[in-house]
CSV table of C-alpha atoms in Angstrom, one decimal:
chain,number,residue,atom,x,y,z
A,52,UNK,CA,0.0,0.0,0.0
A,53,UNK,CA,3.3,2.6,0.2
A,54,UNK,CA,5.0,4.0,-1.7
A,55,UNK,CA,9.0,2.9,-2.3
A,56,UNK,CA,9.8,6.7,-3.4
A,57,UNK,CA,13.2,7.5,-5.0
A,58,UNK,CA,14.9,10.8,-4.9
A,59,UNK,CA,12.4,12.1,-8.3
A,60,UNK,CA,9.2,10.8,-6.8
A,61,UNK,CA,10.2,11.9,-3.1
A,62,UNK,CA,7.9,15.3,-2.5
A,63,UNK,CA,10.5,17.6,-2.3
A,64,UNK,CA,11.1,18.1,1.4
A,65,UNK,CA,12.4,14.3,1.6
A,66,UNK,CA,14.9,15.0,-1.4
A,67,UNK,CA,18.0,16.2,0.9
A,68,UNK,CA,16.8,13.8,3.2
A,69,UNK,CA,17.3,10.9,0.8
A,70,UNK,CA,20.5,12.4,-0.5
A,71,UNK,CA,21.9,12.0,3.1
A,72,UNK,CA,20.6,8.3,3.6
A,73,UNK,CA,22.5,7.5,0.0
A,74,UNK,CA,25.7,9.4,1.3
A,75,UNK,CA,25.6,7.6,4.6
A,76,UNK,CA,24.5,3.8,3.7
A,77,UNK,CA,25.9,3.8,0.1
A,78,UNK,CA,21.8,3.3,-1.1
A,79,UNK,CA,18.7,4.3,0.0
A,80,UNK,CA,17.4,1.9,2.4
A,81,UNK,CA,13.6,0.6,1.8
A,82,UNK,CA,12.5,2.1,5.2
A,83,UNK,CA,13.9,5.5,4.3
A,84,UNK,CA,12.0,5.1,0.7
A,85,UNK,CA,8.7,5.0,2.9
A,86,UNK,CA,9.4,7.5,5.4
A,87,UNK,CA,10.3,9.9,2.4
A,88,UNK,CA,6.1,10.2,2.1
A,89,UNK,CA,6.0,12.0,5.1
A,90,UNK,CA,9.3,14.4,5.3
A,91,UNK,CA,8.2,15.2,9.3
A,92,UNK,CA,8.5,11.6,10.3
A,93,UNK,CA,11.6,11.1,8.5
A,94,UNK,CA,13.5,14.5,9.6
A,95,UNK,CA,12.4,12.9,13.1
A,96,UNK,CA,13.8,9.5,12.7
A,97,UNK,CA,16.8,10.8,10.8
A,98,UNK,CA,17.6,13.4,13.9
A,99,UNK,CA,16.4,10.6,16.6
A,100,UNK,CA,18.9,8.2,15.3
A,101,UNK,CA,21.9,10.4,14.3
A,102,UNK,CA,21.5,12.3,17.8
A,103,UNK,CA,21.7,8.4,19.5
A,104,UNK,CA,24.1,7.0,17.6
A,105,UNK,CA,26.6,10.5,17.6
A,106,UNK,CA,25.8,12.2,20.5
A,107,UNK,CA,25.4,10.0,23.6
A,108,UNK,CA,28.1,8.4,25.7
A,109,UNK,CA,26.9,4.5,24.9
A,110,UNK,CA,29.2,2.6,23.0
A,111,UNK,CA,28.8,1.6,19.4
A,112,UNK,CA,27.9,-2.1,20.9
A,113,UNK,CA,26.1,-0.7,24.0
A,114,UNK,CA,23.9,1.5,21.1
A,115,UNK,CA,22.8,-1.4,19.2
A,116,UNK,CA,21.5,-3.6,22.1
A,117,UNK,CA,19.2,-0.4,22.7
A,118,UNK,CA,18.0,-0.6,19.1
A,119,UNK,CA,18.3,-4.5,18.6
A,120,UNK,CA,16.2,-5.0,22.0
A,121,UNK,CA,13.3,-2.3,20.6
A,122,UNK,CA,13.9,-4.2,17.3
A,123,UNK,CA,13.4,-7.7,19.3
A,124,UNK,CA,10.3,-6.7,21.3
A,125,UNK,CA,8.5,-4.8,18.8
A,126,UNK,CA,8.8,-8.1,16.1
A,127,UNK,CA,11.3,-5.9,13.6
A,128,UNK,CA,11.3,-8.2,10.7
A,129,UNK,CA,13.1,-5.0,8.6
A,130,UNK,CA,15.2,-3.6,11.6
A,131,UNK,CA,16.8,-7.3,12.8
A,132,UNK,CA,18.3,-7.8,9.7
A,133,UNK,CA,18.8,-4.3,9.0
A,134,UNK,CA,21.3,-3.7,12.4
A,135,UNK,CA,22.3,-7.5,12.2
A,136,UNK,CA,24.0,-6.6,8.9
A,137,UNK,CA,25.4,-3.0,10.6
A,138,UNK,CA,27.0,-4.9,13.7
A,139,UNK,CA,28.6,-7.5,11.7
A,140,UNK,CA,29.9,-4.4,9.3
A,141,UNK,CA,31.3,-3.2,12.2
A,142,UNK,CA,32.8,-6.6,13.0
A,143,UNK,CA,30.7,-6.4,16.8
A,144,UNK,CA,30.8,-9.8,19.0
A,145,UNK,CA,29.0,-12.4,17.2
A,146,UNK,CA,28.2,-14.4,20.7
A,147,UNK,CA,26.2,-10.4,21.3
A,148,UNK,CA,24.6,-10.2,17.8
A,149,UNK,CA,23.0,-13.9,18.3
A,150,UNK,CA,22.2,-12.9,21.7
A,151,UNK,CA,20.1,-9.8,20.5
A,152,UNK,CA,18.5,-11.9,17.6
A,153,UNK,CA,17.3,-14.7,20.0
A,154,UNK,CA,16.2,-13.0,22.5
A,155,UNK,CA,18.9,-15.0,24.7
A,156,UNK,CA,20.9,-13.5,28.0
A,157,UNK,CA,24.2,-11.6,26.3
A,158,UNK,CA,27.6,-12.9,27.3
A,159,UNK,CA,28.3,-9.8,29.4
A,160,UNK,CA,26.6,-8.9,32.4
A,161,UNK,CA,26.8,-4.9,32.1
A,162,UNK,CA,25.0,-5.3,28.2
A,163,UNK,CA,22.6,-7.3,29.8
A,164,UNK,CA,21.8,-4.9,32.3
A,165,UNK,CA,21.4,-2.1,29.3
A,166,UNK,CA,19.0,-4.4,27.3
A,167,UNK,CA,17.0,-5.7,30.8
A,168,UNK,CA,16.6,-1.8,31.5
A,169,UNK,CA,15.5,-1.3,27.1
A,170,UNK,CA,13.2,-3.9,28.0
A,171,UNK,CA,11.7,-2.8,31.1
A,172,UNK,CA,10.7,0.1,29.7
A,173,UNK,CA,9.7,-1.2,26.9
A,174,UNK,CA,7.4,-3.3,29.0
A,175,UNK,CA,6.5,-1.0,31.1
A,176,UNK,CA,5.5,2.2,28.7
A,177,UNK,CA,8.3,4.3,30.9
A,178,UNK,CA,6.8,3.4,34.0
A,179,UNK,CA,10.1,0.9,35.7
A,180,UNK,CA,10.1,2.5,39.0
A,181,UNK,CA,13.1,3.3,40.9
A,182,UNK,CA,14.5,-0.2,41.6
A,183,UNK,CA,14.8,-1.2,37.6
A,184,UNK,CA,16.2,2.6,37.5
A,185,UNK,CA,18.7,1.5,40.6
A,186,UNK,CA,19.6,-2.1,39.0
A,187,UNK,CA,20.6,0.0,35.5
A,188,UNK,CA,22.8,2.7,37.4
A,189,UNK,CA,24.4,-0.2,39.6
A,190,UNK,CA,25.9,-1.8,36.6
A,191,UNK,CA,28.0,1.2,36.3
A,192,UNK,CA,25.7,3.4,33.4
A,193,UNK,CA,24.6,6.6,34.6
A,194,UNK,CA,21.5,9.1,34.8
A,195,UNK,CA,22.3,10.8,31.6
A,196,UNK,CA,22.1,7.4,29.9
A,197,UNK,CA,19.2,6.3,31.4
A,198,UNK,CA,17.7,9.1,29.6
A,199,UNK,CA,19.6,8.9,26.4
A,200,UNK,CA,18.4,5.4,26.5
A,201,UNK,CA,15.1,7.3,25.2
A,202,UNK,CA,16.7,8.9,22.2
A,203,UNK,CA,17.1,5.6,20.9
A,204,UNK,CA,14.1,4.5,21.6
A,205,UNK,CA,12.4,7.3,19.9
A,206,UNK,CA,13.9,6.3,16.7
A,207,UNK,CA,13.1,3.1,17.0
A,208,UNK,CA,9.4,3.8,17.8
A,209,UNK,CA,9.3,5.6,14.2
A,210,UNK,CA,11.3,2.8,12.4
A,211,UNK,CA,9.7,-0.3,14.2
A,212,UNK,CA,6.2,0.7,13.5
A,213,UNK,CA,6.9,2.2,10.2
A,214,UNK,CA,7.6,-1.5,9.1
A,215,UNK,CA,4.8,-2.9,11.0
A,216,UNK,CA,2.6,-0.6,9.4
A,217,UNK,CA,4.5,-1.1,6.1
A,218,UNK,CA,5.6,-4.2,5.6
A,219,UNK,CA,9.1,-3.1,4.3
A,220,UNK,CA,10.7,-5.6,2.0
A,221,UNK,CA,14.5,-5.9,3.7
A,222,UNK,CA,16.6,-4.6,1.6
A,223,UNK,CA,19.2,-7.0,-0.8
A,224,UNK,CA,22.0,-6.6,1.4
A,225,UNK,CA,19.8,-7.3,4.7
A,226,UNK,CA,18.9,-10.6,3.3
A,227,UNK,CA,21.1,-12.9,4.4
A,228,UNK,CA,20.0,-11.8,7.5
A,229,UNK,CA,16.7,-12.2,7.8
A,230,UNK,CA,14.9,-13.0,10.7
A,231,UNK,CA,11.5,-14.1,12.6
A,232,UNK,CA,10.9,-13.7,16.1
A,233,UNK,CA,11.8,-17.0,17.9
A,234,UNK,CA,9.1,-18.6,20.1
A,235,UNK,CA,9.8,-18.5,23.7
């Protein structure tokens, strides 16, 4: 039912937009061909995402077990294969990338502690209460992440319910990734 726009079908707020998404992933991702229908919802996910991924303090690894554990509770079948194929790019732990796509414990207890805290307030629409809050500053992350925690999140909101609503093919490159829930 979407459109998959390309740069001379995008309306023309999404052009630049698209122009940055082919400078930065070497193509246009299928997600970002969707969002460029609606250039408020893309600026949004564009900023929510670069803002996570350049401005907070979380590690490159500690940022994708924020988005991989939104990607893993919100039933991502675009966003698992789409950050799967980022962390191996990056050459991340592959005992952490299975982890994140099975919904398994991760191998090291301080990640764990990031994705349990994702989770919870995932689960919990925000409302975790001071103890989750307590556990997640315990395993040595701090107040200011707790919060940037929620930039990622909002950029995953967009992207994981975008492709819900969607049903964005995965992208060629994605494939070999792909990826269904697991059943608990």
């Amino acid at each position: 039912m979407f459109t998959y726009h390309e740069p001379d079908t995008a309306p023309e707020e999404s052009k630049p937009l698209m122009e940055q998404s082919l400078a930065g992933f070497g193509m246009i991702p299928n997600l970002h061909k969707i969002l460029a229908e609606a250039p408020a919802t893309y600026k949004a996910y564009n900023q929510t995402f670069t803002s996570f991924m350049k401005e907070t303090t979380f590690s490159p690894v500690e940022q994708q077990v924020v988005f991989m554990t939104s990607n893993f509770e919100n039933n991502c079948h675009y966003c698992v294969p789409g950050h799967t194929w980022m962390m191996k790019s990056s050459k991340m732990p592959d005992d952490v990338i299975q982890a994140l796509r099975n919904g398994t414990k991760l191998p090291d207890a301080k990640l764990q502690a990031l994705h349990d805290f994702t989770k919870a307030l995932l689960d919990n629409r925000g409302h975790i209460g001071d103890d989750k809050l307590n556990e997640f500053l315990n395993a040595g992350y701090t107040k200011r992440q707790a919060l940037e925690v929620l930039t990622g999140l909002a950029s995953k909101l967009i992207s994981n319910f975008t492709n819900a609503l969607t049903h964005t093919e995965v992208d060629d490159a994605m494939k070999p990734y792909a990826w269904e829930k697991p059943e608990k």
